[in-house]
Amino acid sequence: MTKLTALISVSDKTGVLEFARALNGLGVALLSTGGTAKLLADAGLPVTEVADHTGFPEMLDGRVKTLHPKVHGGLLARRDVPEHMAALETHGIATIDLLVVNLYPFESTVAKPGCTLEDAIENIDIGGPAMVRSAAKNWKDVAVLTDASQYAQVLAELKADGAVSRKTKFALSVAAFNRISNYDGAISDYLSSLQADGKGGQTQSLFPAQSNGRFVKLQDLRYGENPHQAAAYYRDLHPAPGSLVTGTQLQGKELSYNNIADADAAWECVKSFGAGDAPAACVIVKHANPCGVAVGANAAEAYAKAFKTDPTSAFGGIIAFNVTVDAAAAELVGKQFLEVLIAPAFTPEALAIFATKKNARLLQISLPPGGASDWDNGRNAMDAKRIGSGLLLQTADNREMALSELKVVTGKAPTPAQMHDLLFAWKVAKYVKSNAIVFCGGGMTLGVGAGQMSRVDSARIASIKAENAGLTLAGSVVASDAFFPFRDGLDVVIDAGANCVIQPGGSMRDDEVIAAANERGIAMVLTGVRHFRH
């Protein structure tokens, strides 16, 4: 077997010494640069510095060290093309069979508080990506490793067969080009977000001049929203902790496109309820809208209350808890047909109950390192919506409302209990499609009106839903995701039994609506914040 040569030049040296030692044990010649070469030499490994290999010293503070024909010729030459091999022999260039490179830490550098443009620029790798592209292009002859997680498989194949398989080389090439794409995308995102401030410095915009979305496919889906549409499921390159894409499916059929969309709506809603609301929260979603939301002393109580809101719509719904699902909750949930059940954890007893329901899809989404209280740090920073040949980007609607921010605008003020229910209703309304009207009371939804072109119609539907479920709205509170443009919508919810309303305000007829609330003898508070959800 012809002796192989590996060029190793890594910024992140995790596992590289052990890998190089194993390569040396297999008779692979080692080439290296700078700090990596010193690490290998200090460990007693026979290693040739690239400067000695090329006959050209590193220069410009290491900016130029591998940009040389003896490096790129050794990587790019096709072994099956006689003219390529003849050219190598003419110019005294040896082939390089393995390239082990990871890049300067640009992403982690710009993520640090106080990172300067100079810091960022100095962490843009030039020689590394150039070598990776050369090796990845010539993948049939060169195995290119860009991450320590790839070391084990390559070593296993070298030990077993004396070579890296064609299948693995191709996979490594694809991974290498993906890494370069992600690296260049990160550089573009950062630099195109900077704008000269006119004083020799830069300010950073939330919205870069070019947006480079980078997503990793998790799975192909059977179909999209409808059977005639093809679909696949992707995650962010660096997903937020505690987000849906980090979940593990414990049982059940493959998730569908609609399952995933509804599961995300349920999970994001239930995460908004913390320990200050109640020990447990449950959200039931149908067609992207919450049809039942409640808090309770435990998971079972929260579910029972949420289910009461709209038992008809809850059939075949998506259910999410913000606490562990135990046997008591599992017994209740298991009585109904459900599509997906999501929770941070399931007790063994709960899993045993669902094991008899093979079609029930269970998703476990682990809590962030800081626990449920750290869920806010795991929210998406941006929302995106595709339009024809374009994209709308906005900061995500992560605005939370504190009790101290509510402004009472009527002669009658809410009681402390009503204030608590108002905040509960406001949280739910944020996740209901506009126009949204939500009746609540006692820590549960009583009627939800969603997605109507008229706020009056949403109010009517919410009251009809409550009536159909046998729930009384007398003494309830109501949240409206946007202002009441006229008093008619307010009259509908009052006629249905509400005696307290929370809404953003901001209408040119606010005075008329507030006057109507005083006339009808109810309390009203304004948030100054709107939660449209289209």
Coordinates of C-alpha atoms in Angstrom, one line a residue:
M1 CA 0.0 0.0 0.0
T2 CA 1.3 3.5 -0.9
K3 CA 2.1 5.5 2.2
L4 CA -0.6 8.1 2.9
T5 CA 0.0 11.7 3.9
A6 CA -2.2 13.7 6.2
L7 CA -2.1 17.5 6.5
I8 CA -3.4 18.5 9.9
S9 CA -4.1 22.2 10.7
V10 CA -6.7 22.8 13.3
S11 CA -7.9 25.7 15.4
D12 CA -10.0 23.5 17.8
K13 CA -7.5 20.8 18.9
T14 CA -10.1 18.6 20.5
G15 CA -9.0 15.0 20.0
V16 CA -6.5 15.9 17.3
L17 CA -3.4 14.5 19.2
E18 CA -5.0 11.1 19.7
F19 CA -6.1 11.1 16.1
A20 CA -2.6 12.0 14.8
R21 CA -1.1 9.4 17.1
A22 CA -3.4 6.8 15.6
L23 CA -2.6 7.9 12.0
N24 CA 1.1 7.6 12.8
G25 CA 0.6 4.2 14.1
L26 CA -0.9 3.2 10.8
G27 CA 2.1 4.6 8.9
V28 CA 0.5 7.8 7.7
A29 CA 3.0 10.7 7.2
L30 CA 2.1 13.8 9.1
L31 CA 2.3 17.4 7.8
S32 CA 1.2 20.3 10.0
T33 CA 1.3 24.0 10.7
G34 CA 2.0 26.4 13.5
G35 CA 0.5 25.5 16.9
T36 CA -0.8 22.1 15.7
A37 CA 2.7 21.1 14.5
K38 CA 4.1 22.1 17.9
L39 CA 1.5 20.1 19.7
L40 CA 2.3 17.0 17.7
A41 CA 6.0 17.4 17.9
D42 CA 5.9 18.0 21.7
A43 CA 4.1 14.7 21.9
G44 CA 7.0 13.0 20.2
L45 CA 5.2 12.4 16.8
P46 CA 7.2 12.7 13.6
V47 CA 5.7 15.7 11.9
T48 CA 6.9 17.9 9.0
E49 CA 6.1 21.6 9.1
V50 CA 4.3 22.9 6.0
A51 CA 7.0 25.6 5.7
D52 CA 9.6 22.9 5.4
H53 CA 7.4 20.9 3.0
T54 CA 6.8 23.9 0.7
G55 CA 10.2 25.5 1.1
F56 CA 8.4 28.8 1.8
P57 CA 8.2 30.3 5.3
E58 CA 5.0 31.3 7.1
M59 CA 4.6 35.1 6.8
L60 CA 2.3 38.1 7.6
D61 CA 1.7 36.8 11.1
G62 CA 0.5 33.5 9.8
R63 CA -1.9 34.9 7.2
V64 CA 0.1 33.1 4.5
K65 CA 1.3 29.6 5.2
T66 CA -0.7 27.0 3.2
L67 CA -1.5 29.1 0.1
H68 CA 1.1 27.3 -2.0
P69 CA 1.2 25.0 -5.1
K70 CA 2.8 22.2 -3.1
V71 CA -0.2 22.2 -0.8
H72 CA -3.0 22.8 -3.3
G73 CA -1.4 20.7 -6.0
G74 CA -1.1 17.8 -3.6
L75 CA -4.8 18.2 -2.7
L76 CA -6.2 18.9 -6.2
A77 CA -4.3 16.4 -8.4
R78 CA -6.5 13.7 -9.7
R79 CA -4.8 10.3 -9.4
D80 CA -6.6 8.9 -12.4
V81 CA -5.4 11.6 -14.7
P82 CA -1.8 10.8 -16.0
E83 CA -1.2 14.5 -16.9
H84 CA -2.0 15.6 -13.3
M85 CA 0.4 13.0 -11.9
A86 CA 3.1 13.9 -14.4
A87 CA 2.8 17.6 -13.5
L88 CA 3.3 16.7 -9.8
E89 CA 6.4 14.7 -10.6
T90 CA 7.8 17.5 -12.7
H91 CA 7.4 20.0 -10.0
G92 CA 8.3 17.8 -7.1
I93 CA 4.9 17.9 -5.5
A94 CA 3.7 15.0 -3.2
T95 CA 0.1 14.0 -3.0
I96 CA -1.9 14.7 0.2
D97 CA -4.5 12.0 1.0
L98 CA -6.1 13.3 4.2
L99 CA -6.8 16.9 5.1
V100 CA -7.8 17.6 8.7
V101 CA -8.8 21.3 9.1
N102 CA -11.2 23.2 11.3
L103 CA -11.4 26.9 10.9
Y104 CA -10.6 30.0 12.9
P105 CA -13.4 30.5 15.4
F106 CA -15.2 33.4 13.6
E107 CA -18.7 32.5 14.9
S108 CA -17.7 32.3 18.6
T109 CA -15.6 35.4 18.3
V110 CA -18.4 37.7 17.0
A111 CA -20.8 36.2 19.6
K112 CA -18.6 37.6 22.4
P113 CA -19.8 40.9 24.0
G114 CA -17.6 43.7 22.9
C115 CA -16.2 42.0 19.8
T116 CA -14.6 44.7 17.6
L117 CA -14.5 44.7 13.8
E118 CA -10.8 44.2 14.0
D119 CA -11.3 41.1 16.2
A120 CA -13.8 39.7 13.7
I121 CA -11.6 40.4 10.7
E122 CA -8.6 38.6 12.2
N123 CA -10.7 35.5 12.8
I124 CA -11.7 35.2 9.2
D125 CA -9.8 32.1 8.0
I126 CA -8.4 32.2 4.4
G127 CA -6.0 29.3 4.0
G128 CA -8.2 26.8 5.9
P129 CA -11.3 27.2 3.7
A130 CA -9.1 27.3 0.6
M131 CA -7.6 23.9 1.5
V132 CA -11.0 22.5 2.5
R133 CA -12.5 23.5 -0.9
S134 CA -9.5 21.9 -2.8
A135 CA -9.8 18.6 -0.9
A136 CA -13.6 18.5 -1.0
K137 CA -13.5 19.1 -4.8
N138 CA -11.1 16.2 -5.2
W139 CA -13.1 14.0 -2.9
K140 CA -12.5 10.8 -4.8
D141 CA -8.8 11.0 -3.9
V142 CA -8.8 13.0 -0.7
A143 CA -10.6 12.5 2.6
V144 CA -11.3 15.9 4.2
L145 CA -12.2 16.1 7.9
T146 CA -13.6 19.3 9.3
D147 CA -14.9 18.2 12.7
A148 CA -13.5 16.0 15.5
S149 CA -16.7 13.9 15.4
Q150 CA -15.5 12.5 12.0
Y151 CA -12.2 11.1 13.4
A152 CA -13.4 7.8 14.7
Q153 CA -15.1 6.6 11.5
V154 CA -12.1 7.5 9.3
L155 CA -9.7 5.7 11.7
A156 CA -12.0 2.6 11.8
E157 CA -11.9 2.4 7.9
L158 CA -8.2 3.0 7.7
K159 CA -7.6 0.2 10.3
A160 CA -9.9 -2.2 8.6
D161 CA -9.2 -1.5 4.9
G162 CA -6.1 0.7 4.7
A163 CA -8.2 3.4 3.0
V164 CA -11.2 5.6 3.5
S165 CA -14.2 4.3 1.5
R166 CA -15.6 6.2 -1.5
K167 CA -19.0 6.6 0.4
T168 CA -17.3 8.1 3.4
K169 CA -15.2 10.4 1.3
F170 CA -18.2 11.8 -0.5
A171 CA -20.1 12.3 2.8
L172 CA -17.0 14.1 4.2
S173 CA -16.9 16.3 1.1
V174 CA -20.5 17.3 1.4
A175 CA -20.0 18.1 5.1
A176 CA -16.9 20.2 4.2
F177 CA -18.8 22.3 1.7
N178 CA -21.6 22.7 4.2
R179 CA -19.1 23.9 6.7
I180 CA -17.6 26.4 4.3
S181 CA -21.1 27.6 3.4
N182 CA -22.0 28.1 7.0
Y183 CA -18.7 29.8 7.8
D184 CA -19.1 32.2 4.9
G185 CA -22.7 32.8 5.7
A186 CA -21.8 33.8 9.3
I187 CA -19.1 36.2 8.0
S188 CA -21.6 37.7 5.5
D189 CA -24.3 38.0 8.2
Y190 CA -22.0 39.8 10.6
L191 CA -20.3 42.2 8.1
S192 CA -23.4 43.1 6.3
S193 CA -25.1 44.0 9.6
L194 CA -22.5 46.7 10.2
Q195 CA -23.0 50.3 9.1
A196 CA -20.5 53.1 9.2
D197 CA -21.5 55.6 12.0
G198 CA -19.6 58.5 10.4
K199 CA -17.1 58.6 13.2
G200 CA -14.8 55.9 12.1
G201 CA -16.8 53.2 13.8
Q202 CA -19.7 50.9 13.0
T203 CA -23.2 50.3 14.3
Q204 CA -24.8 46.9 14.1
S205 CA -28.3 46.4 12.6
L206 CA -30.7 43.7 13.6
F207 CA -31.3 43.2 9.9
P208 CA -28.2 42.6 7.8
A209 CA -28.1 43.8 4.2
Q210 CA -28.1 40.2 3.2
S211 CA -29.7 37.4 5.2
N212 CA -28.2 33.9 4.9
G213 CA -30.6 31.4 6.4
R214 CA -28.9 28.1 7.3
F215 CA -30.9 25.1 8.1
V216 CA -30.3 21.4 8.6
K217 CA -32.8 18.8 7.4
L218 CA -34.1 16.6 10.1
Q219 CA -36.4 14.4 8.0
D220 CA -38.4 14.2 4.8
L221 CA -42.2 14.2 5.5
R222 CA -44.8 12.1 3.9
Y223 CA -46.4 15.3 2.5
G224 CA -47.1 18.9 3.3
E225 CA -50.3 20.6 4.4
N226 CA -52.1 18.6 1.8
P227 CA -51.2 15.2 0.2
H228 CA -50.3 16.8 -3.2
Q229 CA -47.6 18.9 -1.5
A230 CA -44.0 17.6 -0.8
A231 CA -42.4 18.6 2.4
A232 CA -39.4 18.3 4.7
Y233 CA -38.6 19.3 8.3
Y234 CA -35.5 21.4 9.0
R235 CA -34.0 23.0 12.1
D236 CA -31.8 26.1 12.6
L237 CA -28.1 25.4 12.3
H238 CA -27.9 26.4 16.0
P239 CA -31.3 25.7 17.5
A240 CA -32.5 27.5 20.6
P241 CA -32.5 25.3 23.7
G242 CA -35.9 23.9 24.6
S243 CA -37.3 24.6 21.1
L244 CA -39.5 22.1 19.3
V245 CA -36.7 20.9 17.0
T246 CA -34.6 19.7 19.9
G247 CA -37.3 17.3 21.0
T248 CA -37.1 13.5 20.9
Q249 CA -40.1 11.4 19.7
L250 CA -40.6 8.6 22.1
Q251 CA -43.3 6.7 20.3
G252 CA -46.0 7.0 17.6
K253 CA -46.2 7.4 13.9
E254 CA -44.0 9.8 12.0
L255 CA -44.9 13.5 12.6
S256 CA -46.7 15.2 9.7
Y257 CA -46.3 18.7 8.4
N258 CA -49.4 19.9 10.2
N259 CA -48.5 18.0 13.4
I260 CA -45.2 19.9 13.5
A261 CA -46.8 23.3 12.9
D262 CA -49.5 22.7 15.5
A263 CA -47.0 21.2 18.0
D264 CA -44.8 24.3 17.7
A265 CA -47.9 26.6 18.4
A266 CA -48.8 24.5 21.5
W267 CA -45.2 24.3 22.8
E268 CA -44.5 28.0 22.4
C269 CA -47.8 28.9 24.2
V270 CA -47.3 26.5 27.1
K271 CA -43.7 27.7 27.6
S272 CA -45.1 31.2 28.3
F273 CA -46.6 30.0 31.6
G274 CA -44.1 30.0 34.5
A275 CA -44.1 29.1 38.2
G276 CA -45.7 32.5 38.9
D277 CA -48.9 31.4 37.1
A278 CA -49.4 27.9 38.7
P279 CA -47.4 24.7 39.2
A280 CA -48.6 23.3 35.9
A281 CA -50.0 24.5 32.5
C282 CA -51.6 22.7 29.7
V283 CA -52.4 23.9 26.1
I284 CA -54.5 22.1 23.6
V285 CA -54.1 23.3 20.0
K286 CA -56.2 22.6 16.9
H287 CA -55.3 24.0 13.5
A288 CA -52.6 26.4 14.9
N289 CA -55.0 27.9 17.5
P290 CA -55.3 27.2 21.2
C291 CA -58.7 25.7 21.8
G292 CA -58.1 25.1 25.5
V293 CA -55.6 26.5 27.9
A294 CA -55.4 26.2 31.7
V295 CA -53.2 26.2 34.7
G296 CA -53.6 24.0 37.7
A297 CA -52.0 22.4 40.8
N298 CA -50.7 19.5 38.7
A299 CA -50.7 18.3 35.1
A300 CA -53.9 16.4 35.5
E301 CA -55.9 19.3 36.8
A302 CA -54.5 21.7 34.2
Y303 CA -55.5 19.2 31.4
A304 CA -59.0 18.7 32.8
K305 CA -59.6 22.4 32.9
A306 CA -58.1 23.0 29.4
F307 CA -60.2 20.2 27.9
K308 CA -63.5 21.7 29.3
T309 CA -63.1 24.8 27.2
D310 CA -63.8 23.0 23.9
P311 CA -64.1 19.2 24.1
T312 CA -65.2 19.0 20.5
S313 CA -62.2 20.8 19.1
A314 CA -59.9 19.0 21.5
F315 CA -60.6 15.8 19.7
G316 CA -57.5 14.9 17.6
G317 CA -55.6 17.9 19.0
I318 CA -52.0 18.7 20.0
I319 CA -51.5 18.8 23.8
A320 CA -48.5 20.4 25.5
F321 CA -47.5 20.5 29.2
N322 CA -44.8 22.6 30.8
V323 CA -44.3 20.0 33.5
T324 CA -43.7 16.2 33.7
V325 CA -46.6 14.1 32.6
D326 CA -47.4 11.6 35.4
A327 CA -49.8 8.6 35.5
A328 CA -52.7 10.7 36.7
A329 CA -52.4 13.0 33.7
A330 CA -51.7 10.2 31.3
E331 CA -54.9 8.4 32.4
L332 CA -57.0 11.5 31.6
V333 CA -55.3 12.4 28.4
G334 CA -55.4 8.8 27.2
K335 CA -59.2 8.7 27.3
Q336 CA -59.3 11.0 24.3
F337 CA -57.9 10.7 20.7
L338 CA -54.9 12.9 20.3
E339 CA -52.3 13.5 17.6
V340 CA -49.3 14.6 19.6
L341 CA -48.5 15.0 23.3
I342 CA -45.5 17.2 24.3
A343 CA -43.9 17.6 27.7
P344 CA -40.4 18.1 29.3
A345 CA -40.6 14.6 30.7
F346 CA -42.8 11.5 31.2
T347 CA -42.8 9.2 34.2
P348 CA -42.3 5.5 33.6
E349 CA -45.9 4.9 34.6
A350 CA -47.1 7.5 32.1
L351 CA -45.1 5.9 29.3
A352 CA -46.5 2.5 30.2
I353 CA -50.1 3.9 29.8
F354 CA -49.3 5.4 26.4
A355 CA -47.4 2.3 25.3
T356 CA -50.9 0.7 24.6
K357 CA -51.8 3.6 22.3
K358 CA -49.3 3.0 19.5
N359 CA -50.6 5.9 17.3
A360 CA -50.2 8.5 20.0
R361 CA -47.1 10.5 19.2
L362 CA -45.1 11.5 22.3
L363 CA -42.5 14.2 22.1
Q364 CA -40.1 14.9 25.0
I365 CA -38.4 18.3 24.9
S366 CA -35.7 18.6 27.5
L367 CA -35.6 21.8 29.7
P368 CA -32.8 24.3 29.0
P369 CA -29.8 24.0 31.3
G370 CA -31.3 26.7 33.6
G371 CA -34.7 24.9 33.8
A372 CA -38.1 26.2 32.8
S373 CA -37.2 29.6 34.1
D374 CA -34.6 29.8 31.3
W375 CA -37.1 29.1 28.5
D376 CA -37.2 32.8 27.6
N377 CA -33.5 32.5 26.5
G378 CA -34.5 29.7 24.2
R379 CA -37.0 31.7 22.1
N380 CA -36.5 32.5 18.5
A381 CA -35.0 36.0 18.1
M382 CA -36.5 36.4 14.6
D383 CA -39.7 35.3 12.8
A384 CA -39.7 34.8 9.1
K385 CA -42.6 34.5 6.6
R386 CA -42.2 33.6 2.9
I387 CA -43.8 35.8 0.3
G388 CA -43.6 35.5 -3.5
S389 CA -39.8 35.5 -4.3
G390 CA -39.1 37.2 -1.0
L391 CA -39.0 37.0 2.8
L392 CA -40.4 39.1 5.6
L393 CA -38.2 39.2 8.7
Q394 CA -39.2 40.6 12.1
T395 CA -38.1 40.3 15.7
A396 CA -40.2 37.7 17.4
D397 CA -43.2 38.7 19.5
N398 CA -41.5 37.9 22.8
R399 CA -43.0 40.8 24.7
E400 CA -44.3 39.9 28.1
M401 CA -46.6 42.1 30.2
A402 CA -46.1 42.8 33.9
L403 CA -48.9 43.6 36.3
S404 CA -47.4 47.0 36.9
E405 CA -47.7 47.9 33.2
L406 CA -51.5 47.6 33.1
K407 CA -53.3 50.9 33.0
V408 CA -56.8 50.9 34.5
V409 CA -58.9 53.4 32.4
T410 CA -62.4 52.9 33.8
G411 CA -64.0 54.0 37.0
K412 CA -64.2 50.4 38.1
A413 CA -60.9 48.7 38.8
P414 CA -60.3 44.9 38.5
T415 CA -59.9 42.9 41.7
P416 CA -56.6 41.2 42.4
A417 CA -58.1 37.9 41.2
Q418 CA -59.4 39.5 38.0
M419 CA -56.0 41.0 37.4
H420 CA -54.5 37.5 37.6
D421 CA -57.1 36.2 35.1
L422 CA -56.5 39.2 32.8
L423 CA -52.8 38.5 32.5
F424 CA -53.6 34.8 31.9
A425 CA -56.1 35.8 29.2
W426 CA -53.5 38.1 27.7
K427 CA -50.9 35.4 27.4
V428 CA -53.4 33.1 25.6
A429 CA -54.6 35.8 23.2
K430 CA -51.0 36.3 22.1
Y431 CA -51.0 32.8 20.5
V432 CA -54.5 33.0 19.0
K433 CA -54.8 34.0 15.3
S434 CA -56.1 37.5 14.8
N435 CA -58.7 38.8 15.3
A436 CA -58.6 37.1 18.7
I437 CA -61.1 37.3 21.5
V438 CA -60.5 35.1 24.6
F439 CA -62.8 34.6 27.6
C440 CA -61.1 33.3 30.7
G441 CA -61.8 32.7 34.4
G442 CA -60.3 30.8 37.2
G443 CA -57.1 30.0 35.4
M444 CA -58.7 28.5 32.3
T445 CA -60.0 29.6 28.9
L446 CA -63.8 29.6 28.6
G447 CA -64.3 30.6 25.0
V448 CA -61.8 31.3 22.2
G449 CA -62.7 33.2 19.0
A450 CA -60.0 33.2 16.4
G451 CA -59.0 34.2 12.9
Q452 CA -62.1 36.2 11.9
M453 CA -62.1 39.3 9.6
S454 CA -64.3 41.0 12.2
R455 CA -63.5 41.4 15.9
V456 CA -67.3 41.3 16.6
D457 CA -67.5 37.9 14.9
S458 CA -64.6 36.6 16.9
A459 CA -66.4 37.8 20.1
R460 CA -69.6 36.1 19.0
I461 CA -67.8 32.8 18.1
A462 CA -66.0 32.8 21.5
S463 CA -69.3 33.1 23.4
I464 CA -70.9 30.4 21.2
K465 CA -68.0 28.1 21.9
A466 CA -68.5 28.6 25.6
E467 CA -72.2 28.0 25.4
N468 CA -71.6 24.8 23.4
A469 CA -69.2 23.5 26.0
G470 CA -71.7 24.3 28.8
L471 CA -69.5 26.9 30.4
T472 CA -70.9 30.1 31.9
L473 CA -69.2 33.4 31.0
A474 CA -70.9 35.3 33.9
G475 CA -68.1 37.2 35.7
S476 CA -65.4 36.2 33.1
V477 CA -62.6 38.4 31.8
V478 CA -61.9 39.0 28.2
A479 CA -58.6 39.6 26.3
S480 CA -58.6 41.2 22.8
D481 CA -55.3 41.0 20.9
A482 CA -55.9 44.5 19.3
F483 CA -58.0 47.5 20.1
F484 CA -61.8 47.6 19.8
P485 CA -62.4 50.0 16.9
F486 CA -66.0 50.5 17.9
R487 CA -68.0 49.7 21.0
D488 CA -70.0 46.9 19.3
G489 CA -67.4 44.2 20.0
L490 CA -67.2 45.3 23.6
D491 CA -71.0 45.2 23.9
V492 CA -71.0 41.6 22.6
V493 CA -68.5 40.3 25.3
I494 CA -70.3 42.2 28.0
D495 CA -73.7 40.8 26.9
A496 CA -72.1 37.4 27.1
G497 CA -71.2 37.9 30.8
A498 CA -67.7 39.5 30.9
N499 CA -67.1 42.1 33.6
C500 CA -63.5 42.9 32.9
V501 CA -61.6 43.5 29.7
I502 CA -57.9 43.8 28.7
Q503 CA -57.0 45.3 25.4
P504 CA -54.1 47.3 23.9
G505 CA -55.9 50.6 23.3
G506 CA -54.7 53.0 20.6
S507 CA -57.9 53.4 18.6
M508 CA -59.0 56.8 17.6
R509 CA -62.3 55.9 19.4
D510 CA -60.7 54.8 22.6
D511 CA -62.7 57.4 24.5
E512 CA -65.9 56.1 23.1
V513 CA -65.0 52.5 24.0
I514 CA -63.9 53.4 27.5
A515 CA -67.1 55.4 28.0
A516 CA -69.1 52.4 26.9
A517 CA -67.2 50.2 29.5
N518 CA -68.1 52.8 32.2
E519 CA -71.7 52.9 31.0
R520 CA -71.9 49.1 31.2
G521 CA -70.2 49.0 34.6
I522 CA -67.2 46.9 33.8
A523 CA -63.5 47.3 34.4
M524 CA -61.0 47.8 31.5
V525 CA -57.3 47.9 31.5
L526 CA -55.0 48.9 28.6
T527 CA -51.7 47.3 27.8
G528 CA -50.3 49.6 25.1
V529 CA -49.1 46.5 23.3
R530 CA -50.7 44.7 20.4
H531 CA -50.4 41.0 19.6
F532 CA -51.5 40.5 16.0
R533 CA -50.8 37.0 14.8
H534 CA -51.5 36.4 11.1

